[in-house]
JSON list of C-alpha atoms in Angstrom, two decimals:
[
{"chain": "A", "resi": 1, "resn": "ASN", "atom": "CA", "xyz": [85.58, 93.37, 96.06]},
{"chain": "A", "resi": 2, "resn": "VAL", "atom": "CA", "xyz": [87.75, 90.69, 94.53]},
{"chain": "A", "resi": 3, "resn": "ARG", "atom": "CA", "xyz": [88.98, 88.06, 96.98]},
{"chain": "A", "resi": 4, "resn": "TRP", "atom": "CA", "xyz": [92.53, 86.88, 96.41]},
{"chain": "A", "resi": 5, "resn": "LYS", "atom": "CA", "xyz": [95.15, 84.45, 97.66]},
{"chain": "A", "resi": 6, "resn": "VAL", "atom": "CA", "xyz": [98.76, 84.93, 96.70]},
{"chain": "A", "resi": 7, "resn": "ASP", "atom": "CA", "xyz": [101.84, 82.87, 97.44]},
{"chain": "A", "resi": 8, "resn": "LEU", "atom": "CA", "xyz": [104.08, 85.59, 96.00]},
{"chain": "A", "resi": 9, "resn": "GLU", "atom": "CA", "xyz": [105.50, 88.27, 98.24]},
{"chain": "A", "resi": 10, "resn": "LEU", "atom": "CA", "xyz": [102.91, 90.68, 96.93]},
{"chain": "A", "resi": 11, "resn": "LEU", "atom": "CA", "xyz": [102.56, 93.33, 99.52]},
{"chain": "A", "resi": 12, "resn": "PHE", "atom": "CA", "xyz": [104.17, 93.73, 102.89]},
{"chain": "A", "resi": 13, "resn": "PRO", "atom": "CA", "xyz": [107.29, 91.72, 103.71]},
{"chain": "A", "resi": 14, "resn": "ASN", "atom": "CA", "xyz": [107.42, 90.27, 107.22]},
{"chain": "A", "resi": 15, "resn": "GLU", "atom": "CA", "xyz": [110.43, 92.49, 107.94]},
{"chain": "A", "resi": 16, "resn": "TYR", "atom": "CA", "xyz": [108.38, 95.59, 107.13]},
{"chain": "A", "resi": 17, "resn": "ILE", "atom": "CA", "xyz": [105.27, 94.68, 109.14]},
{"chain": "A", "resi": 18, "resn": "PRO", "atom": "CA", "xyz": [106.20, 91.86, 111.55]},
{"chain": "A", "resi": 19, "resn": "SER", "atom": "CA", "xyz": [102.68, 91.18, 112.87]},
{"chain": "A", "resi": 20, "resn": "SER", "atom": "CA", "xyz": [100.69, 88.87, 110.57]},
{"chain": "A", "resi": 21, "resn": "SER", "atom": "CA", "xyz": [97.37, 90.04, 112.04]},
{"chain": "A", "resi": 22, "resn": "GLU", "atom": "CA", "xyz": [98.31, 93.66, 111.40]},
{"chain": "A", "resi": 23, "resn": "ARG", "atom": "CA", "xyz": [99.33, 92.79, 107.82]},
{"chain": "A", "resi": 24, "resn": "MET", "atom": "CA", "xyz": [95.92, 91.14, 107.26]},
{"chain": "A", "resi": 25, "resn": "LEU", "atom": "CA", "xyz": [94.09, 94.23, 108.55]},
{"chain": "A", "resi": 26, "resn": "LEU", "atom": "CA", "xyz": [96.13, 96.41, 106.22]},
{"chain": "A", "resi": 27, "resn": "TYR", "atom": "CA", "xyz": [95.46, 94.06, 103.26]},
{"chain": "A", "resi": 28, "resn": "ARG", "atom": "CA", "xyz": [91.72, 94.36, 103.95]},
{"chain": "A", "resi": 29, "resn": "GLU", "atom": "CA", "xyz": [91.99, 98.13, 104.14]},
{"chain": "A", "resi": 30, "resn": "LEU", "atom": "CA", "xyz": [93.95, 98.22, 100.88]},
{"chain": "A", "resi": 31, "resn": "ASP", "atom": "CA", "xyz": [91.36, 95.97, 99.23]},
{"chain": "A", "resi": 32, "resn": "GLY", "atom": "CA", "xyz": [88.62, 98.47, 100.09]},
{"chain": "A", "resi": 33, "resn": "LEU", "atom": "CA", "xyz": [90.34, 101.47, 98.50]},
{"chain": "A", "resi": 34, "resn": "GLU", "atom": "CA", "xyz": [88.66, 102.79, 95.39]},
{"chain": "A", "resi": 35, "resn": "LEU", "atom": "CA", "xyz": [90.37, 106.07, 94.57]},
{"chain": "A", "resi": 36, "resn": "ASP", "atom": "CA", "xyz": [93.99, 106.84, 93.79]},
{"chain": "A", "resi": 37, "resn": "LYS", "atom": "CA", "xyz": [94.01, 109.60, 96.41]},
{"chain": "A", "resi": 38, "resn": "ASP", "atom": "CA", "xyz": [92.97, 106.97, 98.98]},
{"chain": "A", "resi": 39, "resn": "LEU", "atom": "CA", "xyz": [95.91, 104.77, 97.92]},
{"chain": "A", "resi": 40, "resn": "LEU", "atom": "CA", "xyz": [98.29, 107.72, 98.34]},
{"chain": "A", "resi": 41, "resn": "ALA", "atom": "CA", "xyz": [96.88, 108.46, 101.80]},
{"chain": "A", "resi": 42, "resn": "PHE", "atom": "CA", "xyz": [97.21, 104.76, 102.70]},
{"chain": "A", "resi": 43, "resn": "LYS", "atom": "CA", "xyz": [100.89, 104.75, 101.62]},
{"chain": "A", "resi": 44, "resn": "ALA", "atom": "CA", "xyz": [101.52, 107.93, 103.63]},
{"chain": "A", "resi": 45, "resn": "ARG", "atom": "CA", "xyz": [100.05, 106.29, 106.76]},
{"chain": "A", "resi": 46, "resn": "LEU", "atom": "CA", "xyz": [102.23, 103.21, 106.20]},
{"chain": "A", "resi": 47, "resn": "GLU", "atom": "CA", "xyz": [105.34, 105.38, 105.92]},
{"chain": "A", "resi": 48, "resn": "ASP", "atom": "CA", "xyz": [104.41, 107.26, 109.11]},
{"chain": "A", "resi": 49, "resn": "ARG", "atom": "CA", "xyz": [104.08, 103.97, 111.01]},
{"chain": "A", "resi": 50, "resn": "PHE", "atom": "CA", "xyz": [106.66, 101.66, 109.44]},
{"chain": "A", "resi": 51, "resn": "GLY", "atom": "CA", "xyz": [109.04, 103.77, 107.37]},
{"chain": "A", "resi": 52, "resn": "LYS", "atom": "CA", "xyz": [109.54, 103.91, 103.62]},
{"chain": "A", "resi": 53, "resn": "VAL", "atom": "CA", "xyz": [107.38, 101.37, 101.78]},
{"chain": "A", "resi": 54, "resn": "PRO", "atom": "CA", "xyz": [109.68, 98.78, 100.15]},
{"chain": "A", "resi": 55, "resn": "PRO", "atom": "CA", "xyz": [109.43, 98.55, 96.34]},
{"chain": "A", "resi": 56, "resn": "LYS", "atom": "CA", "xyz": [108.43, 94.89, 96.51]},
{"chain": "A", "resi": 57, "resn": "ALA", "atom": "CA", "xyz": [105.39, 95.90, 98.58]},
{"chain": "A", "resi": 58, "resn": "GLY", "atom": "CA", "xyz": [103.74, 96.60, 95.21]},
{"chain": "A", "resi": 59, "resn": "THR", "atom": "CA", "xyz": [100.75, 98.54, 96.51]},
{"chain": "A", "resi": 60, "resn": "SER", "atom": "CA", "xyz": [100.26, 100.14, 93.10]},
{"chain": "A", "resi": 61, "resn": "ALA", "atom": "CA", "xyz": [100.53, 96.81, 91.27]},
{"chain": "A", "resi": 62, "resn": "TYR", "atom": "CA", "xyz": [98.05, 95.24, 93.69]},
{"chain": "A", "resi": 63, "resn": "ARG", "atom": "CA", "xyz": [95.60, 98.10, 93.22]},
{"chain": "A", "resi": 64, "resn": "THR", "atom": "CA", "xyz": [95.77, 97.77, 89.45]},
{"chain": "A", "resi": 65, "resn": "PHE", "atom": "CA", "xyz": [95.49, 93.98, 89.73]},
{"chain": "A", "resi": 66, "resn": "ALA", "atom": "CA", "xyz": [92.35, 94.13, 91.90]},
{"chain": "A", "resi": 67, "resn": "GLN", "atom": "CA", "xyz": [90.70, 96.85, 89.78]},
{"chain": "A", "resi": 68, "resn": "ILE", "atom": "CA", "xyz": [91.16, 94.98, 86.50]},
{"chain": "A", "resi": 69, "resn": "ALA", "atom": "CA", "xyz": [90.03, 91.65, 87.95]},
{"chain": "A", "resi": 70, "resn": "LYS", "atom": "CA", "xyz": [86.88, 93.37, 89.21]},
{"chain": "A", "resi": 71, "resn": "ARG", "atom": "CA", "xyz": [86.24, 94.89, 85.75]},
{"chain": "A", "resi": 72, "resn": "LEU", "atom": "CA", "xyz": [86.50, 91.42, 84.25]},
{"chain": "A", "resi": 73, "resn": "GLY", "atom": "CA", "xyz": [83.82, 90.15, 86.65]},
{"chain": "A", "resi": 74, "resn": "VAL", "atom": "CA", "xyz": [86.16, 87.85, 88.55]},
{"chain": "A", "resi": 75, "resn": "GLU", "atom": "CA", "xyz": [85.06, 86.93, 92.09]},
{"chain": "A", "resi": 76, "resn": "LYS", "atom": "CA", "xyz": [88.31, 85.46, 93.35]},
{"chain": "A", "resi": 77, "resn": "VAL", "atom": "CA", "xyz": [91.92, 85.20, 92.14]},
{"chain": "A", "resi": 78, "resn": "PHE", "atom": "CA", "xyz": [94.65, 82.81, 93.24]},
{"chain": "A", "resi": 79, "resn": "LEU", "atom": "CA", "xyz": [98.28, 83.45, 92.31]},
{"chain": "A", "resi": 80, "resn": "LYS", "atom": "CA", "xyz": [100.09, 80.30, 93.33]},
{"chain": "A", "resi": 81, "resn": "ALA", "atom": "CA", "xyz": [102.84, 78.06, 92.01]},
{"chain": "A", "resi": 82, "resn": "GLY", "atom": "CA", "xyz": [103.30, 80.12, 88.85]},
{"chain": "A", "resi": 83, "resn": "ARG", "atom": "CA", "xyz": [99.60, 80.06, 87.95]},
{"chain": "A", "resi": 84, "resn": "MET", "atom": "CA", "xyz": [96.83, 82.61, 88.08]},
{"chain": "A", "resi": 85, "resn": "THR", "atom": "CA", "xyz": [93.38, 81.12, 88.64]},
{"chain": "A", "resi": 86, "resn": "LEU", "atom": "CA", "xyz": [90.40, 83.39, 87.97]},
{"chain": "A", "resi": 87, "resn": "PHE", "atom": "CA", "xyz": [87.18, 82.21, 89.60]},
{"chain": "A", "resi": 88, "resn": "PHE", "atom": "CA", "xyz": [83.93, 83.26, 87.95]},
{"chain": "A", "resi": 89, "resn": "ILE", "atom": "CA", "xyz": [80.48, 84.01, 89.32]},
{"chain": "A", "resi": 90, "resn": "SER", "atom": "CA", "xyz": [78.99, 80.92, 90.96]},
{"chain": "A", "resi": 91, "resn": "ASN", "atom": "CA", "xyz": [75.51, 81.26, 89.45]},
{"chain": "A", "resi": 92, "resn": "GLN", "atom": "CA", "xyz": [75.87, 79.50, 86.10]},
{"chain": "A", "resi": 93, "resn": "GLU", "atom": "CA", "xyz": [72.65, 81.13, 84.88]},
{"chain": "A", "resi": 94, "resn": "SER", "atom": "CA", "xyz": [74.07, 84.60, 85.51]},
{"chain": "A", "resi": 95, "resn": "PRO", "atom": "CA", "xyz": [73.95, 87.12, 82.64]},
{"chain": "A", "resi": 96, "resn": "TYR", "atom": "CA", "xyz": [77.70, 87.48, 83.29]},
{"chain": "A", "resi": 97, "resn": "TYR", "atom": "CA", "xyz": [78.33, 84.48, 81.05]},
{"chain": "A", "resi": 98, "resn": "GLN", "atom": "CA", "xyz": [76.87, 86.43, 78.10]},
{"chain": "A", "resi": 99, "resn": "SER", "atom": "CA", "xyz": [78.66, 89.67, 79.01]},
{"chain": "A", "resi": 100, "resn": "ALA", "atom": "CA", "xyz": [81.44, 91.46, 77.17]},
{"chain": "A", "resi": 101, "resn": "ALA", "atom": "CA", "xyz": [83.71, 90.98, 80.20]},
{"chain": "A", "resi": 102, "resn": "PHE", "atom": "CA", "xyz": [83.40, 87.20, 80.07]},
{"chain": "A", "resi": 103, "resn": "GLY", "atom": "CA", "xyz": [83.82, 87.34, 76.29]},
{"chain": "A", "resi": 104, "resn": "LYS", "atom": "CA", "xyz": [87.17, 89.08, 76.77]},
{"chain": "A", "resi": 105, "resn": "LEU", "atom": "CA", "xyz": [88.38, 86.25, 79.01]},
{"chain": "A", "resi": 106, "resn": "ILE", "atom": "CA", "xyz": [87.31, 83.66, 76.45]},
{"chain": "A", "resi": 107, "resn": "ASP", "atom": "CA", "xyz": [88.97, 85.65, 73.64]},
{"chain": "A", "resi": 108, "resn": "TYR", "atom": "CA", "xyz": [92.22, 85.75, 75.61]},
{"chain": "A", "resi": 109, "resn": "MET", "atom": "CA", "xyz": [92.02, 82.02, 76.27]},
{"chain": "A", "resi": 110, "resn": "SER", "atom": "CA", "xyz": [91.41, 81.21, 72.60]},
{"chain": "A", "resi": 111, "resn": "LYS", "atom": "CA", "xyz": [94.44, 83.33, 71.62]},
{"chain": "A", "resi": 112, "resn": "ASN", "atom": "CA", "xyz": [96.65, 81.67, 74.26]},
{"chain": "A", "resi": 113, "resn": "PRO", "atom": "CA", "xyz": [95.61, 77.99, 74.34]},
{"chain": "A", "resi": 114, "resn": "ARG", "atom": "CA", "xyz": [99.03, 76.79, 75.52]},
{"chain": "A", "resi": 115, "resn": "TYR", "atom": "CA", "xyz": [98.79, 78.84, 78.70]},
{"chain": "A", "resi": 116, "resn": "CYS", "atom": "CA", "xyz": [95.07, 78.89, 79.49]},
{"chain": "A", "resi": 117, "resn": "ASN", "atom": "CA", "xyz": [92.32, 76.43, 80.19]},
{"chain": "A", "resi": 118, "resn": "LEU", "atom": "CA", "xyz": [88.82, 76.49, 81.66]},
{"chain": "A", "resi": 119, "resn": "ARG", "atom": "CA", "xyz": [87.91, 74.29, 84.60]},
{"chain": "A", "resi": 120, "resn": "GLU", "atom": "CA", "xyz": [84.74, 73.37, 86.38]},
{"chain": "A", "resi": 121, "resn": "GLN", "atom": "CA", "xyz": [85.05, 71.75, 89.76]},
{"chain": "A", "resi": 122, "resn": "ASN", "atom": "CA", "xyz": [82.27, 71.31, 92.31]},
{"chain": "A", "resi": 123, "resn": "GLY", "atom": "CA", "xyz": [80.08, 73.70, 90.30]},
{"chain": "A", "resi": 124, "resn": "LYS", "atom": "CA", "xyz": [82.74, 76.45, 90.34]},
{"chain": "A", "resi": 125, "resn": "ARG", "atom": "CA", "xyz": [84.01, 77.70, 86.99]},
{"chain": "A", "resi": 126, "resn": "SER", "atom": "CA", "xyz": [87.51, 79.06, 86.67]},
{"chain": "A", "resi": 127, "resn": "MET", "atom": "CA", "xyz": [90.24, 79.82, 84.18]},
{"chain": "A", "resi": 128, "resn": "VAL", "atom": "CA", "xyz": [93.85, 78.86, 84.85]},
{"chain": "A", "resi": 129, "resn": "VAL", "atom": "CA", "xyz": [96.67, 80.87, 83.26]},
{"chain": "A", "resi": 130, "resn": "LYS", "atom": "CA", "xyz": [100.12, 79.26, 83.44]},
{"chain": "A", "resi": 131, "resn": "ASN", "atom": "CA", "xyz": [103.52, 80.96, 83.65]},
{"chain": "A", "resi": 132, "resn": "VAL", "atom": "CA", "xyz": [102.43, 83.80, 85.92]},
{"chain": "A", "resi": 133, "resn": "GLU", "atom": "CA", "xyz": [105.44, 84.23, 88.22]},
{"chain": "A", "resi": 134, "resn": "THR", "atom": "CA", "xyz": [104.95, 87.84, 89.38]},
{"chain": "A", "resi": 135, "resn": "VAL", "atom": "CA", "xyz": [102.17, 90.26, 90.19]},
{"chain": "A", "resi": 136, "resn": "GLU", "atom": "CA", "xyz": [103.42, 92.47, 87.36]},
{"chain": "A", "resi": 137, "resn": "THR", "atom": "CA", "xyz": [102.96, 89.56, 84.91]},
{"chain": "A", "resi": 138, "resn": "ALA", "atom": "CA", "xyz": [99.44, 89.00, 86.27]},
{"chain": "A", "resi": 139, "resn": "VAL", "atom": "CA", "xyz": [98.62, 92.70, 85.84]},
{"chain": "A", "resi": 140, "resn": "GLY", "atom": "CA", "xyz": [99.93, 92.60, 82.26]},
{"chain": "A", "resi": 141, "resn": "ILE", "atom": "CA", "xyz": [97.77, 89.58, 81.41]},
{"chain": "A", "resi": 142, "resn": "LEU", "atom": "CA", "xyz": [94.67, 91.13, 82.96]},
{"chain": "A", "resi": 143, "resn": "GLN", "atom": "CA", "xyz": [95.32, 94.40, 81.09]},
{"chain": "A", "resi": 144, "resn": "GLU", "atom": "CA", "xyz": [95.65, 92.45, 77.85]},
{"chain": "A", "resi": 145, "resn": "MET", "atom": "CA", "xyz": [92.32, 90.72, 78.58]},
{"chain": "A", "resi": 146, "resn": "VAL", "atom": "CA", "xyz": [90.55, 94.02, 79.22]},
{"chain": "A", "resi": 147, "resn": "SER", "atom": "CA", "xyz": [91.90, 95.51, 75.99]},
{"chain": "A", "resi": 148, "resn": "LEU", "atom": "CA", "xyz": [90.52, 92.68, 73.78]}
]
């Protein structure tokens, strides 16, 4: 599963699910879903417990976001301060760095040099994409990467 940290109001507003510990449990459950029917069942359970899921909860956008990041071989994603940071596999000798998935990320970066740059810090490689203000924007960028 892809680990993520988001400073956007990605999923469940505090007004919808007041308990932060309960929200975290639900985020973990959502992260483990693999099939669309499971997502629909999850949303139905939310509506039974908390009422209609607010549009800004973005469960579908999150699901798409996590699936695409996983297909690109990303271990962790941060969406903070208008930037999306994609963290790559820690083992620098990994075959991942010769894979088609990594090639797609590099292709995207070379086509968007104003908005993207690679970083290496404390042995961790990552790519930063600027001007990512919403989850929908992040999903669009990841979809564009996959399609290269």
